[in-house]
Amino acid sequence: MFRALPSEVHDLGALFEEAGQELAMVGGPVRDAVLGRSSADLDFTTSALPDQTEEILRRWTHGRAIWDMGREFGTLGATRDGVKVEITTYRTESYDPASRKPEVAFGDTLDGDLSRRDFTVNAMAVRLPSLEFVDPFDGLRDLAASLLRTPVAPEQSFDDDPLRMMRAVRFVSQLGFTIEPGTAEAIRSLAPRIEIVSAERVRDELVKLLVGAHPRRGLELLVELGLAEHVLPELPALRLERDEHHHHKDVYEHTLTVLDQAIDLESPAGSGGPCEAPDPVLRLAAIMHDVGKPATRRFEPGGQVTFRFHETVGARMTTKRMKTLAFDKETTKAVSRLVELHLRFHGYADSGWTDSAVRRYVTDAGPLLQHLHRLTRADVTTRNRRKANALARAYDDLEKRIDELAEREEIERIRPDLDGNQIMRILDLAPGREVGQAYSYLLEQRMEDGPLGEEEAERRLREWWASRTPSAEA
């Protein structure tokens, strides 16, 4: 299987051998090759120090540019004819108890380097150019068993790099692996140590978990092993005690089911359709949509349980958590908005909507409309088939009305019938607050009554302007 490596890789191995240095492909590319998968990026480890690696890489690339942003950690990279490689000097590393960054020391043997890898399935190597397979920790056996186990004692491994605990859960999601019991117990006991890892690194592992093939199992383990308490505490908080009359669902299980159903509603990967799989915004919204429920739960007379305004509270909580995890502003805003809007449809299901209400629904969702469609449908987890079918029919009807209005009115791009320049000309105004107020008034009219035409819009604008009083302005 390794003979099929690109010729550029064999050339690279020959150059290192010629220089009297060892080179081995390691980690994910070796694991993936054994599984019959290809890797776009190839990782290597070497006995050469960074300056020596740089000299060899320049020969390999025929003088073309290399990158050395990771030189501090012994890592350099280069590309030749589409083959991308990253090469790291043999090393050992550990975390100071109060530090977020690893302390790096270069090692001198391949086995020693492999011993510091996260899991045995990633502690296999292929020496180049000989193609000798190296597996000192039985990673091949664990790979066949789909088992995650650390090369050294798990307590040492996770103490050295706490992010490995998140990686374990992520590999469960991505590859369908299980975690060896002793390794799982070490995660449970060391879970608080994840807090020394930077928010950005934790976020990246969480996103990889969410877009994996088995995200529900990954999240369940995140909770079961105690990691969620430190990286996503809103999720375990959903495990509310059932009230004695069972008047509300198990919110935690409901959330995981919503995630499963939202994933089922994604467009196929590579299709170019809306919410193409895997869609991290949709999946994050599914997880966070009910996080406001614990804070808003009230026991009403008669044993009824309510969660009034949990969507508003949940949107604020979502924004706060995503900022803590260093998500970008656009993603944070999108997920929080979906959480805020996820209950809006239920008013339609209860009493039907005017065209004005439909316009507002579409305008409030904006570019997230397709995500909102899917989140709303996924949020139906009732076992009452009659109720579920009624909700599905109601949402089918809403989507049909949206399509009809969109065809007539270009509903996704709703604007007042007059723009700011026209408003200033008609009312003889300079740019300022009053123009904005007039614009908002016309937008409200447009929402309520649909397209008015410029003549009717001007008539209403002049009438509104004339009716304004000093007290109204104040």
Short mmCIF file of N, CA and C in Angstrom, two decimals, residues 157-239:
data_model
loop_
_atom_site.label_atom_id
_atom_site.label_comp_id
_atom_site.label_asym_id
_atom_site.label_seq_id
_atom_site.Cartn_x
_atom_site.Cartn_y
_atom_site.Cartn_z
N SER A 157 -0.13 10.93 29.17
CA SER A 157 -0.40 11.49 27.85
C SER A 157 -1.31 12.72 27.94
N PHE A 158 -2.40 12.61 28.71
CA PHE A 158 -3.35 13.71 28.79
C PHE A 158 -2.83 14.83 29.68
N ASP A 159 -1.98 14.49 30.62
CA ASP A 159 -1.37 15.53 31.43
C ASP A 159 -0.38 16.34 30.59
N ASP A 160 0.32 15.64 29.70
CA ASP A 160 1.27 16.33 28.82
C ASP A 160 0.56 17.24 27.83
N ASP A 161 -0.54 16.77 27.26
CA ASP A 161 -1.30 17.58 26.29
C ASP A 161 -2.79 17.32 26.51
N PRO A 162 -3.45 18.15 27.29
CA PRO A 162 -4.86 17.93 27.61
C PRO A 162 -5.78 17.93 26.39
N LEU A 163 -5.36 18.59 25.30
CA LEU A 163 -6.23 18.62 24.12
C LEU A 163 -6.46 17.22 23.57
N ARG A 164 -5.58 16.27 23.89
CA ARG A 164 -5.76 14.90 23.42
C ARG A 164 -7.07 14.30 23.91
N MET A 165 -7.57 14.79 25.03
CA MET A 165 -8.87 14.30 25.52
C MET A 165 -9.98 14.70 24.56
N MET A 166 -9.92 15.91 24.04
CA MET A 166 -10.89 16.35 23.04
C MET A 166 -10.71 15.58 21.74
N ARG A 167 -9.45 15.29 21.38
CA ARG A 167 -9.19 14.53 20.16
C ARG A 167 -9.79 13.13 20.25
N ALA A 168 -9.72 12.53 21.43
CA ALA A 168 -10.29 11.20 21.59
C ALA A 168 -11.78 11.20 21.25
N VAL A 169 -12.48 12.17 21.80
CA VAL A 169 -13.92 12.26 21.52
C VAL A 169 -14.16 12.60 20.06
N ARG A 170 -13.30 13.45 19.50
CA ARG A 170 -13.44 13.80 18.08
C ARG A 170 -13.26 12.58 17.18
N PHE A 171 -12.29 11.71 17.50
CA PHE A 171 -12.08 10.52 16.68
C PHE A 171 -13.26 9.55 16.77
N VAL A 172 -13.93 9.55 17.91
CA VAL A 172 -15.16 8.75 18.01
C VAL A 172 -16.17 9.24 16.99
N SER A 173 -16.30 10.56 16.89
CA SER A 173 -17.25 11.14 15.93
C SER A 173 -16.80 10.93 14.49
N GLN A 174 -15.53 11.16 14.22
CA GLN A 174 -15.05 11.09 12.84
C GLN A 174 -14.96 9.66 12.31
N LEU A 175 -14.42 8.75 13.13
CA LEU A 175 -14.06 7.42 12.65
C LEU A 175 -14.90 6.30 13.24
N GLY A 176 -15.79 6.63 14.18
CA GLY A 176 -16.62 5.59 14.77
C GLY A 176 -15.86 4.69 15.74
N PHE A 177 -14.73 5.16 16.27
CA PHE A 177 -13.93 4.37 17.20
C PHE A 177 -14.60 4.34 18.58
N THR A 178 -14.11 3.45 19.44
CA THR A 178 -14.47 3.46 20.85
C THR A 178 -13.20 3.76 21.65
N ILE A 179 -13.39 4.26 22.86
CA ILE A 179 -12.26 4.62 23.72
C ILE A 179 -12.01 3.50 24.71
N GLU A 180 -10.79 3.02 24.78
CA GLU A 180 -10.41 1.95 25.70
C GLU A 180 -10.76 2.37 27.13
N PRO A 181 -11.33 1.47 27.95
CA PRO A 181 -11.85 1.85 29.26
C PRO A 181 -10.87 2.62 30.15
N GLY A 182 -9.62 2.17 30.22
CA GLY A 182 -8.65 2.89 31.05
C GLY A 182 -8.39 4.28 30.54
N THR A 183 -8.39 4.43 29.22
CA THR A 183 -8.19 5.74 28.61
C THR A 183 -9.39 6.65 28.91
N ALA A 184 -10.59 6.07 28.83
CA ALA A 184 -11.80 6.85 29.14
C ALA A 184 -11.80 7.30 30.59
N GLU A 185 -11.38 6.43 31.50
CA GLU A 185 -11.35 6.78 32.91
C GLU A 185 -10.35 7.90 33.19
N ALA A 186 -9.21 7.86 32.47
CA ALA A 186 -8.22 8.93 32.63
C ALA A 186 -8.79 10.27 32.17
N ILE A 187 -9.55 10.25 31.09
CA ILE A 187 -10.19 11.49 30.62
C ILE A 187 -11.14 12.01 31.69
N ARG A 188 -11.92 11.10 32.26
CA ARG A 188 -12.90 11.52 33.27
C ARG A 188 -12.22 12.18 34.47
N SER A 189 -11.08 11.63 34.88
CA SER A 189 -10.40 12.17 36.06
C SER A 189 -9.62 13.44 35.76
N LEU A 190 -9.19 13.60 34.51
CA LEU A 190 -8.36 14.76 34.15
C LEU A 190 -9.13 15.82 33.38
N ALA A 191 -10.43 15.65 33.21
CA ALA A 191 -11.23 16.57 32.40
C ALA A 191 -11.02 18.05 32.74
N PRO A 192 -10.93 18.44 34.02
CA PRO A 192 -10.74 19.87 34.32
C PRO A 192 -9.48 20.46 33.70
N ARG A 193 -8.51 19.61 33.38
CA ARG A 193 -7.25 20.12 32.83
C ARG A 193 -7.41 20.68 31.43
N ILE A 194 -8.54 20.39 30.78
CA ILE A 194 -8.77 20.93 29.44
C ILE A 194 -8.83 22.45 29.47
N GLU A 195 -9.07 23.02 30.64
CA GLU A 195 -9.22 24.47 30.74
C GLU A 195 -7.92 25.23 30.50
N ILE A 196 -6.77 24.54 30.55
CA ILE A 196 -5.52 25.26 30.28
C ILE A 196 -5.26 25.39 28.79
N VAL A 197 -6.03 24.68 27.97
CA VAL A 197 -5.83 24.72 26.52
C VAL A 197 -6.53 25.95 25.95
N SER A 198 -5.95 26.55 24.95
CA SER A 198 -6.52 27.78 24.38
C SER A 198 -7.90 27.52 23.79
N ALA A 199 -8.74 28.54 23.85
CA ALA A 199 -10.11 28.43 23.33
C ALA A 199 -10.11 28.07 21.85
N GLU A 200 -9.16 28.60 21.10
CA GLU A 200 -9.12 28.34 19.66
C GLU A 200 -8.89 26.86 19.35
N ARG A 201 -7.99 26.22 20.12
CA ARG A 201 -7.71 24.81 19.88
C ARG A 201 -8.90 23.94 20.28
N VAL A 202 -9.55 24.28 21.39
CA VAL A 202 -10.74 23.55 21.81
C VAL A 202 -11.85 23.71 20.78
N ARG A 203 -12.04 24.94 20.32
CA ARG A 203 -13.08 25.20 19.30
C ARG A 203 -12.85 24.36 18.05
N ASP A 204 -11.61 24.30 17.59
CA ASP A 204 -11.32 23.55 16.37
C ASP A 204 -11.66 22.07 16.54
N GLU A 205 -11.34 21.50 17.71
CA GLU A 205 -11.68 20.10 17.94
C GLU A 205 -13.19 19.91 18.03
N LEU A 206 -13.88 20.86 18.63
CA LEU A 206 -15.33 20.76 18.75
C LEU A 206 -15.99 20.80 17.37
N VAL A 207 -15.52 21.68 16.51
CA VAL A 207 -16.09 21.76 15.16
C VAL A 207 -15.82 20.48 14.39
N LYS A 208 -14.61 19.94 14.50
CA LYS A 208 -14.30 18.67 13.82
C LYS A 208 -15.20 17.55 14.33
N LEU A 209 -15.49 17.57 15.63
CA LEU A 209 -16.42 16.58 16.19
C LEU A 209 -17.81 16.75 15.56
N LEU A 210 -18.26 17.98 15.48
CA LEU A 210 -19.62 18.24 14.99
C LEU A 210 -19.81 17.87 13.54
N VAL A 211 -18.78 18.01 12.73
CA VAL A 211 -18.92 17.72 11.30
C VAL A 211 -18.48 16.30 10.98
N GLY A 212 -18.23 15.48 12.01
CA GLY A 212 -17.86 14.09 11.80
C GLY A 212 -19.06 13.25 11.40
N ALA A 213 -18.80 11.97 11.18
CA ALA A 213 -19.86 11.06 10.74
C ALA A 213 -20.78 10.65 11.88
N HIS A 214 -20.31 10.76 13.13
CA HIS A 214 -21.10 10.31 14.29
C HIS A 214 -21.11 11.38 15.38
N PRO A 215 -21.59 12.59 15.09
CA PRO A 215 -21.49 13.68 16.07
C PRO A 215 -22.29 13.43 17.34
N ARG A 216 -23.41 12.73 17.23
CA ARG A 216 -24.21 12.48 18.44
C ARG A 216 -23.39 11.68 19.45
N ARG A 217 -22.74 10.61 19.00
CA ARG A 217 -21.95 9.80 19.93
C ARG A 217 -20.79 10.61 20.50
N GLY A 218 -20.19 11.46 19.68
CA GLY A 218 -19.12 12.31 20.17
C GLY A 218 -19.59 13.24 21.27
N LEU A 219 -20.76 13.84 21.09
CA LEU A 219 -21.30 14.75 22.10
C LEU A 219 -21.70 14.00 23.36
N GLU A 220 -22.26 12.81 23.21
CA GLU A 220 -22.62 12.01 24.37
C GLU A 220 -21.38 11.72 25.22
N LEU A 221 -20.28 11.36 24.57
CA LEU A 221 -19.04 11.10 25.30
C LEU A 221 -18.48 12.37 25.93
N LEU A 222 -18.63 13.50 25.21
CA LEU A 222 -18.18 14.77 25.76
C LEU A 222 -18.86 15.02 27.11
N VAL A 223 -20.13 14.67 27.19
CA VAL A 223 -20.89 14.83 28.43
C VAL A 223 -20.53 13.74 29.44
N GLU A 224 -20.53 12.48 28.99
CA GLU A 224 -20.29 11.35 29.89
C GLU A 224 -18.93 11.43 30.57
N LEU A 225 -17.92 11.91 29.84
CA LEU A 225 -16.56 11.94 30.38
C LEU A 225 -16.24 13.24 31.12
N GLY A 226 -17.20 14.15 31.20
CA GLY A 226 -17.02 15.36 31.99
C GLY A 226 -16.35 16.51 31.26
N LEU A 227 -15.99 16.33 29.99
CA LEU A 227 -15.35 17.41 29.25
C LEU A 227 -16.31 18.55 28.95
N ALA A 228 -17.57 18.21 28.68
CA ALA A 228 -18.55 19.23 28.32
C ALA A 228 -18.73 20.25 29.45
N GLU A 229 -18.56 19.83 30.69
CA GLU A 229 -18.70 20.76 31.81
C GLU A 229 -17.73 21.93 31.70
N HIS A 230 -16.63 21.71 30.98
CA HIS A 230 -15.59 22.73 30.89
C HIS A 230 -15.54 23.43 29.52
N VAL A 231 -16.07 22.79 28.48
CA VAL A 231 -15.98 23.41 27.15
C VAL A 231 -17.34 23.79 26.58
N LEU A 232 -18.41 23.10 27.01
CA LEU A 232 -19.76 23.39 26.51
C LEU A 232 -20.76 23.07 27.62
N PRO A 233 -20.68 23.77 28.75
CA PRO A 233 -21.50 23.40 29.91
C PRO A 233 -22.99 23.51 29.67
N GLU A 234 -23.41 24.26 28.67
CA GLU A 234 -24.84 24.37 28.37
C GLU A 234 -25.43 23.02 27.96
N LEU A 235 -24.61 22.13 27.39
CA LEU A 235 -25.13 20.84 26.93
C LEU A 235 -25.49 19.93 28.10
N PRO A 236 -24.60 19.62 29.04
CA PRO A 236 -25.02 18.78 30.18
C PRO A 236 -26.08 19.44 31.04
N ALA A 237 -26.15 20.76 31.02
CA ALA A 237 -27.18 21.46 31.81
C ALA A 237 -28.59 21.15 31.31
N LEU A 238 -28.70 20.61 30.09
CA LEU A 238 -30.01 20.28 29.54
C LEU A 238 -30.60 19.01 30.14
N ARG A 239 -29.79 18.29 30.92
CA ARG A 239 -30.29 17.05 31.53
C ARG A 239 -31.15 17.40 32.75
#
